[in-house]
Amino acid sequence: MDSQERGTFAAELTHWRTVRSLSKRALAKRLNVDPSYVSHLEAGREHGSAHLARRADAELDAGGALWVAWQRTDTSSTKAEPAEPSSHTALLVLEDDAALDLDGSTFHLRMRRLLRNDGADPVTRYLVRINVDRYPSEPERSNALYRRHPLTWEELGLEAHCGDEPMGWTVKHDRDAFKEVWLQFQSATSRFPLYPGQKAEITYSYSVSADKWGPWFQRAVRLPTRRLSVELAFPTETEPTVWGTETSMSTDFAPLRTPPRQSVRGDRTVFAWSTMDPPLHARFRLEWRLKNPDTKENSPVSTLSASQAMANAGIVQEGAPVLTSPVRPFDLPAEAAEAQRIVGELLGAIERVRELHTFGKGMGIAAPQLGIDRSAAVVLPPDPEAEPIVLLNATIEETSADQDEQFEGCLSFFDVRGRVPRPLSIVVAHSDLDGSPRLSRFTQGMARLVAHEVDHLDGVLYRERMRPGVQPIPVEEYRGTGTQWKYG
């Protein structure tokens, strides 16, 4: 970044504009500002406003990095605008209620939230996500389904109200199986912003056909929340069974602390679950199994999350101490037989997980992911004809100054994907079975794969490599499965 230090808003803005291959003029057009103003921002002569920082973050898909950098570099000598009225940072969710009903062929979802504005500025919009995944443990199968039959706004039939007032809405993201909309605190005839100290009850509903939904429903806590509840209703004739798991930023998936309560309401079997004061960023996932002989697609659908499927394949999951401790190197050639045995176990594990997922970018696995604290890893290039690369006692000896940032996945927490900065070229020192030292250079995608696995040998997970303020996204929102990383 020349003389600028990464982490400042000016440096981050320059970095992300460059990563997205945009000129200053192109970015200025997106931000609706003069190109000279972008130059002043990147030179640090102007700090910009909160509104501009958030908009730049969204336009450059920076995952929150620009907003965090803007807050960090705010100074008293710079006149900052008040927080954007549409910001959610001041909102408190007093009640969050979800009701999902299957009428046999269609899922109908109704969401209700009681909000209170605890900030100093009026709130004029509220972000809503619509996300479906028919085959949660088979992303490539889901991707293929939604490419052929994407969700449409017509079939969703989205409706929203604030009290008795209809709410307008604008589209933020429109993807095959993932959509985001801003619900507006206004209608065609009136505006009703949520002012500081005020409460408002908003409701919204939409429908999705059963062949696009999938056997799960997840609630993510993105705002401070007092009470969260979920109700699932299924035709009693389907003999539904429901269970759930909880995950957070500090814990791997675990069973819900309390089971869903089951009751019968007419021809529906209803499952109800609730919790008080859920932790921020927690995710509560309810899953189900239905017996319906008339639905052929029901039986092959796996209700396992991606991480649970990997755990069943023998992959150690996040939280295990072996994943965060440096491994022991081999004494080669004295331990050649032991090293060869462990490499065989890694290759066997690769075959198991390849039955669960299509790795279009290539893949790798390290011994700690099988619970073995030895310095062995295997990397498969994306070319299916290429031979596996075996790395024993591997260390990174050289890295290029040039980096890029792309999404990675990890078999040890496969439910999410995270943007990770990596060097575009690395030199790795490693050993043959006979103890002979080797130096190998890897570039672009292979450099990323190898660096990821060498990190495992050092007890480092990719979350630690992500920039401050950037969080992984759920795998259901990731649409790069089965494709290679892109390089200019």
CSV table of C-alpha atoms in Angstrom, one decimal:
chain,number,residue,atom,x,y,z
A,1,MET,CA,0.0,0.0,0.0
A,2,ASP,CA,2.9,2.4,-0.6
A,3,SER,CA,3.4,4.4,2.5
A,4,GLN,CA,0.0,3.6,3.9
A,5,GLU,CA,-0.5,1.0,6.5
A,6,ARG,CA,-3.2,-1.6,5.9
A,7,GLY,CA,-6.1,-1.2,8.3
A,8,THR,CA,-6.8,2.5,7.6
A,9,PHE,CA,-9.8,3.3,5.7
A,10,ALA,CA,-7.7,4.9,2.9
A,11,ALA,CA,-5.6,1.8,2.5
A,12,GLU,CA,-8.5,-0.6,2.7
A,13,LEU,CA,-10.4,1.4,0.1
A,14,THR,CA,-7.4,1.3,-2.3
A,15,HIS,CA,-6.9,-2.4,-1.6
A,16,TRP,CA,-10.5,-3.5,-2.3
A,17,ARG,CA,-10.8,-1.2,-5.3
A,18,THR,CA,-7.7,-2.9,-6.7
A,19,VAL,CA,-8.9,-6.4,-5.8
A,20,ARG,CA,-12.1,-5.7,-7.7
A,21,SER,CA,-10.2,-4.4,-10.7
A,22,LEU,CA,-12.0,-1.0,-10.6
A,23,SER,CA,-10.6,2.3,-11.7
A,24,LYS,CA,-11.2,5.3,-9.4
A,25,ARG,CA,-13.6,6.7,-12.0
A,26,ALA,CA,-15.6,3.4,-12.0
A,27,LEU,CA,-15.8,3.3,-8.2
A,28,ALA,CA,-16.8,7.0,-8.1
A,29,LYS,CA,-19.7,6.3,-10.4
A,30,ARG,CA,-20.9,3.5,-8.1
A,31,LEU,CA,-20.6,5.7,-5.1
A,32,ASN,CA,-22.2,8.7,-6.9
A,33,VAL,CA,-19.2,10.9,-6.1
A,34,ASP,CA,-16.7,12.8,-8.2
A,35,PRO,CA,-13.5,10.8,-9.1
A,36,SER,CA,-11.3,13.4,-7.5
A,37,TYR,CA,-13.1,12.7,-4.2
A,38,VAL,CA,-12.1,9.0,-4.4
A,39,SER,CA,-8.5,10.2,-4.9
A,40,HIS,CA,-8.8,12.3,-1.8
A,41,LEU,CA,-10.2,9.4,0.1
A,42,GLU,CA,-7.4,7.0,-0.9
A,43,ALA,CA,-4.8,9.6,-0.2
A,44,GLY,CA,-6.2,10.1,3.3
A,45,ARG,CA,-7.0,13.8,2.7
A,46,GLU,CA,-10.7,13.0,3.2
A,47,HIS,CA,-12.2,10.6,5.7
A,48,GLY,CA,-15.7,10.2,4.2
A,49,SER,CA,-19.0,9.6,6.0
A,50,ALA,CA,-20.5,6.6,7.7
A,51,HIS,CA,-23.0,6.3,4.8
A,52,LEU,CA,-20.2,6.4,2.2
A,53,ALA,CA,-18.1,3.8,4.1
A,54,ARG,CA,-21.0,1.4,4.3
A,55,ARG,CA,-21.9,1.9,0.7
A,56,ALA,CA,-18.3,1.4,-0.4
A,57,ASP,CA,-18.2,-1.8,1.6
A,58,ALA,CA,-21.3,-3.1,-0.1
A,59,GLU,CA,-20.2,-2.1,-3.6
A,60,LEU,CA,-16.8,-3.7,-3.2
A,61,ASP,CA,-18.2,-6.7,-1.3
A,62,ALA,CA,-15.5,-6.2,1.3
A,63,GLY,CA,-17.3,-8.2,4.0
A,64,GLY,CA,-17.3,-5.3,6.6
A,65,ALA,CA,-13.6,-4.5,6.3
A,66,LEU,CA,-14.2,-1.0,5.0
A,67,TRP,CA,-16.8,-0.2,7.7
A,68,VAL,CA,-14.5,-1.5,10.4
A,69,ALA,CA,-11.5,0.5,9.0
A,70,TRP,CA,-13.6,3.7,8.8
A,71,GLN,CA,-14.6,3.4,12.4
A,72,ARG,CA,-11.0,2.7,13.5
A,73,THR,CA,-9.6,5.7,11.6
A,74,ASP,CA,-12.3,8.2,12.6
A,75,THR,CA,-10.7,11.3,14.2
A,76,SER,CA,-12.0,14.3,16.0
A,77,SER,CA,-10.6,16.5,13.3
A,78,THR,CA,-12.8,14.9,10.7
A,79,LYS,CA,-16.4,15.9,10.6
A,80,ALA,CA,-18.3,12.6,10.3
A,81,GLU,CA,-22.0,12.4,9.4
A,82,PRO,CA,-24.4,10.8,11.8
A,83,ALA,CA,-24.8,7.1,11.4
A,84,GLU,CA,-26.8,6.1,8.4
A,85,PRO,CA,-30.5,6.0,9.2
A,86,SER,CA,-30.8,2.5,7.9
A,87,SER,CA,-28.1,1.2,10.2
A,88,HIS,CA,-29.1,-1.8,12.4
A,89,THR,CA,-26.5,-1.2,15.0
A,90,ALA,CA,-29.0,0.6,17.3
A,91,LEU,CA,-31.9,-1.8,16.9
A,92,LEU,CA,-32.9,-4.2,19.6
A,93,VAL,CA,-35.2,-7.2,18.8
A,94,LEU,CA,-37.5,-7.6,21.7
A,95,GLU,CA,-39.4,-10.6,20.2
A,96,ASP,CA,-38.4,-12.7,17.1
A,97,ASP,CA,-41.0,-15.2,16.1
A,98,ALA,CA,-40.9,-17.6,13.1
A,99,ALA,CA,-43.8,-19.8,12.0
A,100,LEU,CA,-43.2,-22.3,9.2
A,101,ASP,CA,-46.1,-24.4,7.8
A,102,LEU,CA,-45.9,-27.2,5.2
A,103,ASP,CA,-49.3,-27.6,3.5
A,104,GLY,CA,-48.1,-30.7,1.6
A,105,SER,CA,-46.5,-29.1,-1.5
A,106,THR,CA,-45.5,-25.7,-0.3
A,107,PHE,CA,-43.7,-24.2,2.8
A,108,HIS,CA,-45.3,-20.9,4.1
A,109,LEU,CA,-43.1,-18.8,6.4
A,110,ARG,CA,-44.4,-15.9,8.5
A,111,MET,CA,-41.8,-13.9,10.5
A,112,ARG,CA,-42.8,-11.4,13.2
A,113,ARG,CA,-40.3,-9.1,15.0
A,114,LEU,CA,-40.9,-6.5,17.7
A,115,LEU,CA,-38.2,-3.9,17.3
A,116,ARG,CA,-37.1,-1.0,19.5
A,117,ASN,CA,-34.8,1.8,18.3
A,118,ASP,CA,-32.2,2.4,21.0
A,119,GLY,CA,-30.1,4.7,18.9
A,120,ALA,CA,-30.0,8.4,18.3
A,121,ASP,CA,-31.2,8.4,14.7
A,122,PRO,CA,-34.4,7.2,12.9
A,123,VAL,CA,-34.4,3.8,11.2
A,124,THR,CA,-35.9,3.7,7.8
A,125,ARG,CA,-35.3,0.2,6.6
A,126,TYR,CA,-34.7,-3.4,7.8
A,127,LEU,CA,-32.7,-6.1,6.1
A,128,VAL,CA,-34.4,-9.5,5.3
A,129,ARG,CA,-32.6,-12.6,4.0
A,130,ILE,CA,-34.3,-15.5,2.1
A,131,ASN,CA,-32.1,-18.5,1.8
A,132,VAL,CA,-33.0,-22.1,0.8
A,133,ASP,CA,-30.9,-25.2,0.3
A,134,ARG,CA,-32.6,-28.4,-0.9
A,135,TYR,CA,-29.6,-30.7,-0.3
A,136,PRO,CA,-27.6,-29.2,2.5
A,137,SER,CA,-24.8,-31.8,2.5
A,138,GLU,CA,-24.5,-31.8,-1.3
A,139,PRO,CA,-23.8,-28.2,-2.3
A,140,GLU,CA,-23.1,-29.1,-6.0
A,141,ARG,CA,-26.5,-30.9,-6.2
A,142,SER,CA,-28.3,-27.8,-4.7
A,143,ASN,CA,-26.4,-25.5,-7.1
A,144,ALA,CA,-27.5,-27.5,-10.1
A,145,LEU,CA,-31.1,-27.5,-8.9
A,146,TYR,CA,-31.3,-23.8,-8.5
A,147,ARG,CA,-29.4,-23.0,-11.7
A,148,ARG,CA,-32.2,-24.9,-13.5
A,149,HIS,CA,-35.0,-23.7,-11.3
A,150,PRO,CA,-34.1,-20.5,-9.5
A,151,LEU,CA,-36.3,-18.9,-6.9
A,152,THR,CA,-38.4,-16.1,-8.4
A,153,TRP,CA,-40.0,-13.2,-6.7
A,154,GLU,CA,-43.3,-14.2,-8.2
A,155,GLU,CA,-43.4,-17.5,-6.5
A,156,LEU,CA,-42.1,-16.1,-3.2
A,157,GLY,CA,-45.0,-13.6,-3.0
A,158,LEU,CA,-43.2,-11.6,-0.4
A,159,GLU,CA,-45.5,-9.3,1.7
A,160,ALA,CA,-44.5,-7.1,4.6
A,161,HIS,CA,-46.3,-4.9,7.1
A,162,CYS,CA,-45.4,-2.6,10.0
A,163,GLY,CA,-48.4,-2.8,12.2
A,164,ASP,CA,-51.3,-2.4,9.8
A,165,GLU,CA,-49.2,-0.4,7.3
A,166,PRO,CA,-47.9,-2.2,4.2
A,167,MET,CA,-44.1,-1.9,3.8
A,168,GLY,CA,-42.4,-1.3,0.5
A,169,TRP,CA,-39.1,-3.2,-0.3
A,170,THR,CA,-36.1,-2.9,-2.5
A,171,VAL,CA,-33.8,-5.8,-3.7
A,172,LYS,CA,-30.3,-5.8,-2.4
A,173,HIS,CA,-29.2,-9.3,-3.7
A,174,ASP,CA,-31.0,-11.5,-6.1
A,175,ARG,CA,-29.3,-14.9,-6.6
A,176,ASP,CA,-30.7,-18.3,-7.5
A,177,ALA,CA,-31.3,-19.5,-4.0
A,178,PHE,CA,-30.4,-16.5,-1.8
A,179,LYS,CA,-32.1,-13.1,-1.8
A,180,GLU,CA,-31.8,-10.0,0.4
A,181,VAL,CA,-34.3,-7.2,0.5
A,182,TRP,CA,-34.6,-3.9,2.4
A,183,LEU,CA,-38.0,-3.6,4.0
A,184,GLN,CA,-38.8,0.1,3.9
A,185,PHE,CA,-40.6,1.9,6.7
A,186,GLN,CA,-42.8,3.5,4.1
A,187,SER,CA,-45.6,2.7,1.7
A,188,ALA,CA,-47.0,4.2,-1.5
A,189,THR,CA,-48.9,6.7,0.6
A,190,SER,CA,-47.0,7.4,3.8
A,191,ARG,CA,-43.7,7.2,5.7
A,192,PHE,CA,-43.3,5.9,9.2
A,193,PRO,CA,-39.7,5.8,10.3
A,194,LEU,CA,-38.8,4.2,13.6
A,195,TYR,CA,-37.7,7.1,15.7
A,196,PRO,CA,-35.3,6.8,18.8
A,197,GLY,CA,-37.1,5.2,21.7
A,198,GLN,CA,-40.0,3.9,19.6
A,199,LYS,CA,-41.1,0.3,19.1
A,200,ALA,CA,-42.6,-1.2,16.0
A,201,GLU,CA,-43.9,-4.7,15.1
A,202,ILE,CA,-43.0,-5.8,11.6
A,203,THR,CA,-44.2,-9.0,9.9
A,204,TYR,CA,-43.3,-10.5,6.6
A,205,SER,CA,-44.2,-13.7,4.8
A,206,TYR,CA,-43.3,-15.7,1.7
A,207,SER,CA,-43.8,-19.2,0.2
A,208,VAL,CA,-41.4,-21.7,-1.3
A,209,SER,CA,-42.4,-25.0,-3.0
A,210,ALA,CA,-41.3,-28.1,-1.1
A,211,ASP,CA,-39.1,-29.3,-3.9
A,212,LYS,CA,-36.9,-26.2,-3.4
A,213,TRP,CA,-36.9,-25.9,0.4
A,214,GLY,CA,-34.9,-28.7,2.0
A,215,PRO,CA,-35.4,-30.3,5.4
A,216,TRP,CA,-34.0,-27.6,7.6
A,217,PHE,CA,-34.8,-24.1,9.0
A,218,GLN,CA,-32.1,-21.8,10.5
A,219,ARG,CA,-32.4,-18.7,12.7
A,220,ALA,CA,-29.3,-16.5,12.9
A,221,VAL,CA,-29.0,-13.9,15.6
A,222,ARG,CA,-27.6,-10.8,13.8
A,223,LEU,CA,-29.0,-8.2,16.2
A,224,PRO,CA,-29.2,-8.1,20.0
A,225,THR,CA,-32.3,-10.2,20.7
A,226,ARG,CA,-34.3,-10.8,23.9
A,227,ARG,CA,-36.6,-13.7,22.9
A,228,LEU,CA,-36.4,-16.0,19.9
A,229,SER,CA,-39.0,-18.6,19.0
A,230,VAL,CA,-39.7,-21.0,16.2
A,231,GLU,CA,-42.8,-23.0,15.3
A,232,LEU,CA,-42.8,-25.8,12.7
A,233,ALA,CA,-46.1,-27.3,11.5
A,234,PHE,CA,-46.3,-30.4,9.3
A,235,PRO,CA,-49.2,-32.7,8.2
A,236,THR,CA,-49.6,-35.3,10.8
A,237,GLU,CA,-49.8,-38.0,8.2
A,238,THR,CA,-46.1,-37.4,7.4
A,239,GLU,CA,-45.1,-38.6,10.9
A,240,PRO,CA,-42.6,-35.7,11.3
A,241,THR,CA,-39.5,-36.0,13.5
A,242,VAL,CA,-37.7,-32.8,14.5
A,243,TRP,CA,-34.3,-32.1,16.2
A,244,GLY,CA,-32.0,-29.1,16.4
A,245,THR,CA,-28.4,-27.9,16.8
A,246,GLU,CA,-26.8,-24.7,18.0
A,247,THR,CA,-23.6,-23.1,16.8
A,248,SER,CA,-21.8,-19.8,17.7
A,249,MET,CA,-18.6,-18.0,17.0
A,250,SER,CA,-16.9,-19.8,19.9
A,251,THR,CA,-18.5,-23.3,19.8
A,252,ASP,CA,-19.0,-26.0,17.2
A,253,PHE,CA,-22.5,-27.4,16.6
A,254,ALA,CA,-24.2,-28.9,19.7
A,255,PRO,CA,-27.7,-30.1,20.4
A,256,LEU,CA,-30.2,-27.5,21.4
A,257,ARG,CA,-30.2,-27.0,25.2
A,258,THR,CA,-34.0,-27.7,25.3
A,259,PRO,CA,-35.9,-30.0,22.9
A,260,PRO,CA,-38.7,-28.7,20.7
A,261,ARG,CA,-42.2,-29.2,22.3
A,262,GLN,CA,-44.6,-31.3,20.2
A,263,SER,CA,-48.3,-30.9,20.0
A,264,VAL,CA,-51.2,-31.7,17.6
A,265,ARG,CA,-53.3,-28.9,16.1
A,266,GLY,CA,-56.1,-30.3,13.9
A,267,ASP,CA,-54.4,-32.2,11.1
A,268,ARG,CA,-51.0,-30.6,11.9
A,269,THR,CA,-48.2,-31.8,14.2
A,270,VAL,CA,-46.6,-28.7,15.6
A,271,PHE,CA,-43.1,-28.4,17.1
A,272,ALA,CA,-42.3,-25.2,19.1
A,273,TRP,CA,-39.0,-24.1,20.5
A,274,SER,CA,-37.8,-20.8,22.1
A,275,THR,CA,-34.8,-19.3,23.9
A,276,MET,CA,-34.1,-16.1,25.9
A,277,ASP,CA,-31.2,-13.7,25.3
A,278,PRO,CA,-29.5,-15.8,22.6
A,279,PRO,CA,-25.8,-14.8,22.0
A,280,LEU,CA,-25.1,-12.5,19.1
A,281,HIS,CA,-24.0,-14.4,16.0
A,282,ALA,CA,-25.4,-17.7,17.3
A,283,ARG,CA,-27.2,-19.9,14.8
A,284,PHE,CA,-30.1,-22.3,15.7
A,285,ARG,CA,-30.8,-24.9,13.1
A,286,LEU,CA,-34.0,-27.1,13.2
A,287,GLU,CA,-34.0,-30.2,11.0
A,288,TRP,CA,-36.7,-32.8,10.3
A,289,ARG,CA,-37.5,-36.1,8.7
A,290,LEU,CA,-40.9,-36.8,7.1
A,291,LYS,CA,-42.4,-40.1,6.0
A,292,ASN,CA,-44.2,-39.6,2.7
A,293,PRO,CA,-44.1,-42.5,0.3
A,294,ASP,CA,-45.6,-40.3,-2.4
A,295,THR,CA,-42.6,-38.1,-2.4
A,296,LYS,CA,-39.7,-40.0,-4.0
A,297,GLU,CA,-37.3,-37.1,-3.4
A,298,ASN,CA,-37.8,-37.3,0.4
A,299,SER,CA,-35.7,-40.4,1.1
A,300,PRO,CA,-32.3,-39.5,-0.5
A,301,VAL,CA,-32.2,-36.0,1.1
A,302,SER,CA,-29.5,-35.9,3.8
A,303,THR,CA,-30.5,-33.8,6.8
A,304,LEU,CA,-26.9,-33.6,8.0
A,305,SER,CA,-25.1,-30.3,7.9
A,306,ALA,CA,-22.0,-30.2,5.8
A,307,SER,CA,-19.8,-30.2,9.0
A,308,GLN,CA,-21.8,-33.2,10.5
A,309,ALA,CA,-21.3,-35.1,7.2
A,310,MET,CA,-17.6,-34.5,7.4
A,311,ALA,CA,-17.5,-35.6,11.0
A,312,ASN,CA,-19.2,-38.8,10.1
A,313,ALA,CA,-16.5,-39.3,7.4
A,314,GLY,CA,-13.9,-39.2,10.2
A,315,ILE,CA,-12.8,-35.6,10.0
A,316,VAL,CA,-12.0,-34.0,13.3
A,317,GLN,CA,-14.1,-30.9,13.9
A,318,GLU,CA,-13.2,-27.4,15.1
A,319,GLY,CA,-12.9,-27.3,18.9
A,320,ALA,CA,-10.6,-30.4,19.1
A,321,PRO,CA,-7.2,-29.4,20.7
A,322,VAL,CA,-5.3,-31.3,18.0
A,323,LEU,CA,-6.4,-28.7,15.5
A,324,THR,CA,-4.8,-25.8,17.4
A,325,SER,CA,-1.4,-27.3,18.4
A,326,PRO,CA,1.8,-27.6,16.2
A,327,VAL,CA,2.4,-31.2,15.1
A,328,ARG,CA,5.5,-33.3,15.6
A,329,PRO,CA,7.9,-33.7,12.7
A,330,PHE,CA,9.0,-37.1,11.4
A,331,ASP,CA,12.5,-38.4,11.9
A,332,LEU,CA,13.2,-39.5,8.4
A,333,PRO,CA,14.1,-42.0,7.1
A,334,ALA,CA,13.8,-43.8,10.5
A,335,GLU,CA,10.1,-43.1,10.7
A,336,ALA,CA,9.4,-43.7,7.0
A,337,ALA,CA,7.0,-46.6,7.6
A,338,GLU,CA,5.0,-44.5,10.1
A,339,ALA,CA,4.9,-41.6,7.7
A,340,GLN,CA,3.8,-43.8,4.8
A,341,ARG,CA,1.0,-45.3,7.0
A,342,ILE,CA,-0.3,-41.9,7.9
A,343,VAL,CA,-0.3,-40.8,4.3
A,344,GLY,CA,-2.3,-43.8,3.4
A,345,GLU,CA,-4.9,-42.8,6.1
A,346,LEU,CA,-5.0,-39.3,4.5
A,347,LEU,CA,-5.6,-40.7,1.1
A,348,GLY,CA,-8.4,-42.9,2.4
A,349,ALA,CA,-10.1,-40.0,4.1
A,350,ILE,CA,-9.9,-38.0,0.8
A,351,GLU,CA,-11.8,-40.8,-0.9
A,352,ARG,CA,-14.5,-40.7,1.7
A,353,VAL,CA,-15.0,-36.9,1.6
A,354,ARG,CA,-14.9,-36.8,-2.2
A,355,GLU,CA,-18.1,-38.9,-2.1
A,356,LEU,CA,-19.8,-36.1,-0.2
A,357,HIS,CA,-18.6,-33.1,-2.1
A,358,THR,CA,-17.3,-31.9,-5.5
A,359,PHE,CA,-14.0,-30.1,-5.0
A,360,GLY,CA,-13.6,-28.0,-8.1
A,361,LYS,CA,-10.7,-26.0,-6.7
A,362,GLY,CA,-8.8,-29.0,-5.6
A,363,MET,CA,-8.5,-30.0,-1.9
A,364,GLY,CA,-6.2,-31.0,0.9
A,365,ILE,CA,-6.2,-32.7,4.2
A,366,ALA,CA,-3.6,-32.7,7.1
A,367,ALA,CA,-2.9,-35.3,9.7
A,368,PRO,CA,-4.4,-33.2,12.6
A,369,GLN,CA,-7.8,-33.4,10.8
A,370,LEU,CA,-7.7,-37.2,11.5
A,371,GLY,CA,-6.6,-36.6,15.1
A,372,ILE,CA,-2.9,-37.4,14.3
A,373,ASP,CA,-0.4,-34.9,15.5
A,374,ARG,CA,2.3,-35.6,12.9
A,375,SER,CA,3.6,-33.4,10.1
A,376,ALA,CA,1.9,-34.9,7.1
A,377,ALA,CA,-0.5,-33.5,4.6
A,378,VAL,CA,-1.9,-34.4,1.1
A,379,VAL,CA,-3.0,-31.9,-1.5
A,380,LEU,CA,-5.0,-32.8,-4.6
A,381,PRO,CA,-4.7,-30.3,-7.5
A,382,PRO,CA,-8.0,-29.3,-9.3
A,383,ASP,CA,-6.9,-31.3,-12.3
A,384,PRO,CA,-8.4,-34.8,-11.7
A,385,GLU,CA,-5.6,-36.4,-13.6
A,386,ALA,CA,-2.9,-34.9,-11.4
A,387,GLU,CA,-1.1,-36.9,-8.8
A,388,PRO,CA,-1.6,-36.1,-5.1
A,389,ILE,CA,1.1,-33.9,-3.6
A,390,VAL,CA,2.5,-35.4,-0.3
A,391,LEU,CA,4.0,-33.0,2.2
A,392,LEU,CA,6.1,-34.3,5.0
A,393,ASN,CA,7.7,-31.9,7.6
A,394,ALA,CA,6.5,-29.0,5.5
A,395,THR,CA,7.3,-25.4,6.3
A,396,ILE,CA,6.8,-22.2,4.2
A,397,GLU,CA,10.2,-20.7,3.5
A,398,GLU,CA,9.3,-17.9,1.2
A,399,THR,CA,6.1,-15.9,0.3
A,400,SER,CA,5.5,-13.3,-2.4
A,401,ALA,CA,4.5,-9.8,-1.6
A,402,ASP,CA,1.6,-10.1,-4.0
A,403,GLN,CA,-1.6,-11.4,-2.4
A,404,ASP,CA,-5.2,-12.0,-3.2
A,405,GLU,CA,-8.2,-12.7,-1.1
A,406,GLN,CA,-10.7,-15.5,-2.0
A,407,PHE,CA,-13.1,-17.8,-0.3
A,408,GLU,CA,-11.8,-21.0,1.4
A,409,GLY,CA,-13.5,-23.9,3.0
A,410,CYS,CA,-12.2,-26.3,5.7
A,411,LEU,CA,-13.2,-29.9,6.2
A,412,SER,CA,-13.1,-29.2,10.0
A,413,PHE,CA,-15.8,-26.5,9.9
A,414,PHE,CA,-17.4,-27.1,6.5
A,415,ASP,CA,-20.7,-25.3,7.2
A,416,VAL,CA,-19.1,-21.9,6.3
A,417,ARG,CA,-16.8,-20.3,3.8
A,418,GLY,CA,-14.4,-17.5,4.6
A,419,ARG,CA,-12.4,-14.9,2.6
A,420,VAL,CA,-8.7,-15.4,3.4
A,421,PRO,CA,-5.8,-13.3,2.1
A,422,ARG,CA,-2.9,-15.5,0.8
A,423,PRO,CA,0.3,-14.9,-1.1
A,424,LEU,CA,0.1,-15.7,-4.8
A,425,SER,CA,3.4,-17.6,-4.6
A,426,ILE,CA,5.1,-19.6,-1.9
A,427,VAL,CA,8.2,-21.8,-1.6
A,428,VAL,CA,7.8,-24.9,0.7
A,429,ALA,CA,10.5,-26.9,2.3
A,430,HIS,CA,9.6,-30.6,2.8
A,431,SER,CA,11.1,-34.1,2.9
A,432,ASP,CA,10.9,-37.3,1.0
A,433,LEU,CA,10.4,-40.6,2.8
A,434,ASP,CA,14.2,-41.2,2.6
A,435,GLY,CA,14.8,-37.9,4.4
A,436,SER,CA,16.0,-36.0,1.3
A,437,PRO,CA,15.1,-32.3,1.5
A,438,ARG,CA,13.0,-30.7,-1.2
A,439,LEU,CA,12.0,-27.2,-2.1
A,440,SER,CA,8.8,-26.7,-4.1
A,441,ARG,CA,7.2,-23.5,-5.5
A,442,PHE,CA,3.4,-23.2,-5.7
A,443,THR,CA,1.5,-20.4,-7.3
A,444,GLN,CA,-2.1,-19.1,-7.3
A,445,GLY,CA,-4.6,-21.7,-6.4
A,446,MET,CA,-2.1,-24.3,-5.5
A,447,ALA,CA,-0.3,-21.8,-3.3
A,448,ARG,CA,-3.6,-21.3,-1.5
A,449,LEU,CA,-4.3,-25.0,-1.0
A,450,VAL,CA,-0.8,-25.8,0.2
A,451,ALA,CA,-0.6,-22.8,2.6
A,452,HIS,CA,-3.9,-23.8,4.1
A,453,GLU,CA,-2.6,-27.3,4.8
A,454,VAL,CA,0.7,-26.1,6.2
A,455,ASP,CA,-1.3,-23.9,8.5
A,456,HIS,CA,-2.9,-27.0,9.8
A,457,LEU,CA,0.5,-28.5,10.6
A,458,ASP,CA,1.2,-25.3,12.6
A,459,GLY,CA,-2.1,-25.5,14.5
A,460,VAL,CA,-3.6,-22.5,12.6
A,461,LEU,CA,-7.1,-22.5,11.2
A,462,TYR,CA,-8.0,-20.1,8.3
A,463,ARG,CA,-10.3,-18.0,10.6
A,464,GLU,CA,-7.1,-16.7,12.2
A,465,ARG,CA,-5.9,-15.5,8.7
A,466,MET,CA,-9.1,-13.5,8.0
A,467,ARG,CA,-8.9,-9.8,8.4
A,468,PRO,CA,-10.4,-8.2,11.5
A,469,GLY,CA,-14.1,-7.6,11.2
A,470,VAL,CA,-14.6,-10.1,8.4
A,471,GLN,CA,-16.7,-13.2,9.2
A,472,PRO,CA,-17.3,-16.4,7.3
A,473,ILE,CA,-20.6,-16.8,5.5
A,474,PRO,CA,-22.8,-19.9,5.8
A,475,VAL,CA,-22.1,-22.4,3.0
A,476,GLU,CA,-25.7,-22.0,1.9
A,477,GLU,CA,-24.9,-18.5,0.8
A,478,TYR,CA,-21.8,-19.5,-1.1
A,479,ARG,CA,-22.2,-20.1,-4.8
A,480,GLY,CA,-18.6,-21.0,-5.8
A,481,THR,CA,-18.8,-24.7,-5.1
A,482,GLY,CA,-17.5,-26.9,-7.9
A,483,THR,CA,-15.6,-24.0,-9.6
A,484,GLN,CA,-12.0,-22.9,-9.5
A,485,TRP,CA,-10.6,-19.8,-8.0
A,486,LYS,CA,-10.4,-16.9,-10.5
A,487,TYR,CA,-7.1,-15.2,-11.3
A,488,GLY,CA,-6.5,-12.3,-13.7
